Coordinates of C-alpha atoms in Angstrom, one line a residue:
X197 CA -32.3 -1.9 24.8
X198 CA -31.0 0.7 22.5
X199 CA -29.8 -0.9 19.0
X200 CA -26.3 0.7 19.3
X201 CA -25.4 -1.1 22.6
X202 CA -25.6 -4.2 20.1
X203 CA -22.6 -3.0 18.3
X204 CA -19.4 -1.8 20.0
X205 CA -17.3 0.9 18.0
X206 CA -15.3 -0.7 15.3
X207 CA -12.0 0.4 14.0
X208 CA -11.7 -2.6 11.5
X209 CA -13.3 -0.9 8.4
X210 CA -15.4 2.1 7.4
X211 CA -17.7 -0.2 6.2
X212 CA -18.8 -1.0 9.7
X213 CA -19.8 3.1 10.4
X214 CA -23.4 4.8 10.4
X215 CA -24.5 6.4 7.8
X216 CA -24.2 10.3 7.8
X217 CA -27.4 12.2 9.1
X218 CA -27.2 14.8 6.3
X219 CA -27.7 11.8 4.3
X220 CA -30.5 9.9 6.4
X221 CA -32.3 13.4 5.8
X222 CA -31.8 13.2 2.3
X223 CA -33.2 9.7 1.8
X224 CA -36.2 10.5 3.4
X225 CA -36.7 14.0 1.4
X226 CA -36.2 11.4 -1.7
X227 CA -39.1 9.1 -0.1
X228 CA -41.7 11.9 -0.4
X229 CA -44.2 10.6 -3.3
X230 CA -43.5 9.1 -6.1
X231 CA -41.0 9.0 -9.1
X232 CA -39.9 7.7 -12.0
X233 CA -37.8 4.6 -12.0
X234 CA -34.3 3.4 -13.5
X235 CA -33.2 7.0 -13.4
X236 CA -35.6 8.7 -14.7
X237 CA -36.2 10.9 -11.8
X238 CA -35.5 14.5 -10.5
X239 CA -32.9 13.1 -7.6
X240 CA -31.0 11.7 -10.6
X241 CA -30.6 14.5 -12.7
X242 CA -29.9 16.8 -9.6
X243 CA -26.9 14.3 -9.2
X244 CA -25.5 14.3 -12.9
X245 CA -25.4 17.8 -12.6
X246 CA -23.5 17.4 -9.7
X247 CA -21.0 15.3 -11.0
X248 CA -20.3 18.0 -14.0
X249 CA -20.1 20.7 -11.8
X250 CA -17.1 18.4 -9.5
X251 CA -15.6 17.0 -12.2
X252 CA -15.7 19.1 -15.7
X253 CA -18.8 19.2 -18.1
X254 CA -17.5 16.5 -20.3
X255 CA -17.6 14.3 -17.2
X256 CA -20.8 11.4 -17.2
X257 CA -21.7 10.2 -13.4
X258 CA -23.7 6.9 -13.0
X259 CA -25.4 5.9 -10.1
X260 CA -24.4 2.1 -9.1
X261 CA -25.4 0.0 -5.8
X262 CA -21.8 -1.4 -4.7
X263 CA -18.0 -0.9 -5.1
X264 CA -16.9 -4.2 -6.9
X265 CA -20.2 -3.2 -9.1
X266 CA -18.6 0.2 -9.7
X267 CA -15.0 -1.2 -10.9
X268 CA -16.7 -3.7 -13.1
X269 CA -18.8 -1.9 -14.9
X270 CA -16.2 0.5 -15.0
X271 CA -13.3 -1.5 -16.4
X272 CA -15.8 -3.0 -18.7
X273 CA -16.0 -0.1 -20.8
X274 CA -12.4 -0.2 -21.6
X275 CA -11.6 -3.9 -22.2
X276 CA -11.9 -6.4 -25.4
X277 CA -12.4 -9.9 -25.1
X278 CA -8.4 -10.9 -25.2
X279 CA -7.2 -7.8 -23.1
X280 CA -5.5 -7.2 -19.6
X281 CA -5.5 -5.1 -16.7
X282 CA -2.5 -4.2 -15.1
X283 CA -2.9 -3.3 -11.2
X284 CA -0.7 -4.0 -8.2
X285 CA -1.1 -7.5 -6.6
X286 CA -2.6 -5.5 -3.8
X287 CA -5.2 -4.3 -5.2
X288 CA -8.7 -4.7 -4.6
X289 CA -9.8 -6.4 -8.1
X290 CA -7.3 -9.1 -7.7
X291 CA -7.3 -9.9 -3.9
X292 CA -10.7 -8.8 -2.7
X293 CA -13.3 -9.5 -5.2
X294 CA -13.6 -13.0 -6.0
X295 CA -12.2 -13.5 -8.9
X296 CA -15.0 -10.7 -10.3
X297 CA -12.6 -9.4 -13.2
X298 CA -11.6 -12.6 -14.7
X299 CA -15.1 -14.3 -14.4
X300 CA -17.5 -11.0 -15.3
X301 CA -14.8 -9.6 -17.7
X302 CA -13.1 -12.6 -19.0
X303 CA -9.8 -10.1 -18.7
X304 CA -6.3 -11.4 -17.3
X305 CA -4.9 -9.4 -14.5
X306 CA -1.3 -8.6 -15.0
X307 CA 0.0 -7.8 -11.1
X308 CA 3.0 -6.3 -10.3
X309 CA 4.3 -6.4 -6.6
X310 CA 5.0 -3.2 -4.9
X311 CA 6.7 -2.0 -1.4
X312 CA 3.8 0.5 -1.2
X313 CA 1.0 -0.5 -3.2
X314 CA 1.2 2.2 -5.6
X315 CA 2.3 1.4 -9.3
X316 CA 4.9 3.7 -10.9
X317 CA 5.3 4.5 -14.5
X318 CA 8.3 2.0 -15.1
X319 CA 6.0 -0.7 -13.9
X320 CA 3.6 -0.5 -16.8
X321 CA 6.4 -0.1 -19.2
X322 CA 7.5 -3.5 -18.0
X323 CA 4.5 -5.1 -18.8
X324 CA 4.0 -4.0 -22.4
X325 CA 6.4 -6.4 -23.6
X326 CA 3.2 -8.2 -25.1
X327 CA 2.0 -5.5 -26.9
X328 CA 1.0 -6.7 -30.7
X329 CA 1.6 -10.4 -29.5
X330 CA -0.9 -12.6 -30.4
X331 CA 0.5 -15.1 -28.2
X332 CA -0.4 -13.0 -25.3
X333 CA -3.2 -10.9 -23.8
X334 CA -3.0 -7.2 -24.6
X335 CA -2.4 -4.9 -22.0
X336 CA -5.4 -2.4 -22.4
X337 CA -6.1 -0.4 -18.9
X338 CA -4.0 0.4 -15.7
X339 CA -6.2 0.3 -12.4
X340 CA -5.3 1.8 -9.2
X341 CA -6.7 2.4 -6.0
X342 CA -7.2 5.9 -4.3
X343 CA -6.4 5.4 -1.6
X344 CA -4.4 2.4 -1.8
X345 CA -5.1 -0.9 -0.1
X346 CA -1.9 -0.5 2.0
X347 CA -3.3 3.2 3.3
X348 CA -1.1 4.9 0.7
X349 CA -1.8 7.5 -1.4
X350 CA -0.8 9.0 -5.1
X351 CA 0.0 12.6 -5.7
X352 CA -1.7 14.6 -8.4
X353 CA 1.7 14.5 -10.2
X354 CA 2.4 10.8 -10.0
X355 CA -1.3 10.0 -11.4
X356 CA -1.1 12.2 -14.4
X357 CA 2.8 10.3 -14.6
X358 CA 0.8 6.7 -14.9
X359 CA -2.0 8.7 -17.1
X360 CA 1.0 9.4 -19.6
X361 CA 2.7 6.3 -19.2
X362 CA -0.3 4.8 -20.1
X363 CA -2.0 6.9 -23.0
X364 CA 1.0 6.7 -24.9
X365 CA 1.0 3.1 -24.8
X366 CA -2.6 3.3 -26.2
X367 CA -3.9 2.3 -22.8
X368 CA -6.5 3.7 -20.2
X369 CA -6.1 4.9 -16.9
X370 CA -8.8 3.5 -14.5
X371 CA -9.1 4.5 -10.6
X372 CA -10.7 2.5 -8.2
X373 CA -11.7 5.3 -6.2
X374 CA -13.7 3.8 -3.1
X375 CA -11.9 6.1 -0.8
X376 CA -11.4 8.9 -3.3
X377 CA -12.7 10.9 -1.1
X378 CA -10.3 10.3 1.5
X379 CA -7.1 10.6 -0.8
X380 CA -8.3 14.2 -1.7
X381 CA -8.9 15.1 1.9
X382 CA -5.5 13.8 3.1
X383 CA -3.8 15.5 0.3
X384 CA -5.9 18.6 1.1
X385 CA -6.9 19.0 -3.0
X386 CA -10.4 19.0 -4.7
X387 CA -11.6 15.5 -6.4
X388 CA -11.0 17.1 -9.8
X389 CA -7.2 17.7 -9.2
X390 CA -6.5 13.8 -8.6
X391 CA -9.0 12.6 -11.6
X392 CA -9.8 15.3 -14.8
X393 CA -7.2 17.5 -14.3
X394 CA -4.4 14.5 -14.1
X395 CA -5.5 12.1 -17.3
X396 CA -7.9 9.8 -15.5
X397 CA -10.0 8.0 -18.2
X398 CA -12.6 6.1 -15.6
X399 CA -12.8 6.1 -12.4
X400 CA -15.2 5.0 -9.5
X401 CA -16.6 7.6 -6.7
X402 CA -17.1 5.8 -3.2
X403 CA -20.1 6.8 -1.1
X404 CA -20.7 3.7 1.0
X405 CA -16.9 4.3 2.8
X406 CA -17.9 8.0 3.2
X407 CA -21.2 7.8 5.0
X408 CA -23.6 6.9 2.5
X409 CA -25.5 3.8 2.2
X410 CA -25.2 1.3 -0.6
X411 CA -24.4 4.1 -3.0
X412 CA -21.4 4.2 -5.5
X413 CA -20.8 6.4 -8.9
X414 CA -18.8 5.5 -12.0
X415 CA -17.6 8.6 -13.5
X416 CA -16.6 8.7 -17.3
X417 CA -14.2 11.2 -18.2
X418 CA -13.3 10.0 -21.5
X419 CA -16.5 11.2 -23.4
X420 CA -16.2 7.9 -26.2
X421 CA -16.9 5.8 -23.3
X422 CA -20.2 6.5 -21.9
X423 CA -22.3 5.7 -24.2
X424 CA -21.8 2.0 -23.0
X425 CA -22.2 2.7 -19.4
X426 CA -26.5 2.3 -19.3
X427 CA -26.2 -1.3 -21.1
X428 CA -23.2 -2.5 -19.0
X429 CA -24.9 -1.5 -15.4
X430 CA -28.1 -3.4 -16.5
X431 CA -26.3 -6.4 -17.3
X432 CA -24.2 -6.1 -14.5
X433 CA -26.8 -6.0 -12.1
X434 CA -26.4 -2.6 -11.1
X435 CA -29.1 -0.5 -12.3
X436 CA -31.1 0.3 -9.3
X437 CA -35.0 0.4 -10.0
X438 CA -35.5 3.1 -7.3
X439 CA -32.5 5.0 -8.1
X440 CA -33.8 7.9 -6.7
X441 CA -32.5 6.6 -3.3
X442 CA -28.9 6.2 -4.5
X443 CA -28.5 9.4 -6.4
X444 CA -30.0 11.5 -3.5
X445 CA -27.0 10.4 -1.5
X446 CA -24.2 11.2 -3.8
X447 CA -25.8 14.6 -4.3
X448 CA -25.8 15.4 -0.2
X449 CA -21.9 14.2 -0.4
X450 CA -21.4 16.5 -3.3
X451 CA -23.4 19.3 -1.5
X452 CA -20.8 22.1 0.5
X453 CA -18.1 19.1 0.4
X454 CA -19.6 16.9 2.8
X455 CA -17.5 14.3 1.3
X456 CA -14.5 16.1 2.9
X457 CA -15.8 16.6 5.8
X458 CA -16.9 12.8 6.5
X459 CA -13.1 12.1 5.1
X460 CA -11.9 14.4 7.7
X461 CA -10.6 13.5 11.1
X462 CA -13.2 15.6 12.8
X463 CA -16.4 13.7 12.5
X464 CA -17.2 10.1 11.8
X465 CA -19.9 8.6 10.1
X466 CA -23.3 8.7 11.7
X467 CA -22.0 10.9 14.3
X468 CA -22.3 14.6 14.9
X469 CA -19.2 16.6 15.7
X470 CA -17.8 17.3 18.7

């Protein structure tokens, strides 16, 4: 019996899709011989170079295992014990991560109702009244999802406006980029144009929803924050021993814009183009 006959085609989620053949091939190549553990391998070095080529020489990329973990590590970099995160009430960190932010980070989520899943500068400003008040959690991070949980996308100018508002108030801007590739493909822009160029401080780069197998990345653009990632990644159980198998998948996605091919309408994960 063919194994795929057990699984009818699903349109419920891209999490149901297979692994892209080029990524399977990259994993197979990485499987040849032995390599140092925990990121001391050549595959991880190549991935880190890809991140700099894609997002700028100051960008630091760190491979992790899943999207929720990428969010927790990335957010933890920017938060103190009495801080809070401003996010849409539909945000994945608020609705589908089982309270991980509250449990693991020990912070308050300040949610904002939205019509389309997108925050505005006015939404941010409306939640800043408690700044400096010792009786209230202190807003420290604005977190947005790109693509949002309602299927909408922030334009580069919209993200830039959020970053400006956040930074003027002394806050950081975080992007849950589980579907960042889909957003860039839809907006017909580069990944850099919706991250580095518009003032994002930390974001996740999703691989699992773009043809990879358990491969995500935390990308730090605010260089003062990068030092903490290796420790927080380990503490959050997101440090892969055989990291070469994670890193090589992300490198494959960043080679010749495979991420864009996978995010576009012509090809589906695990299938060849028609």
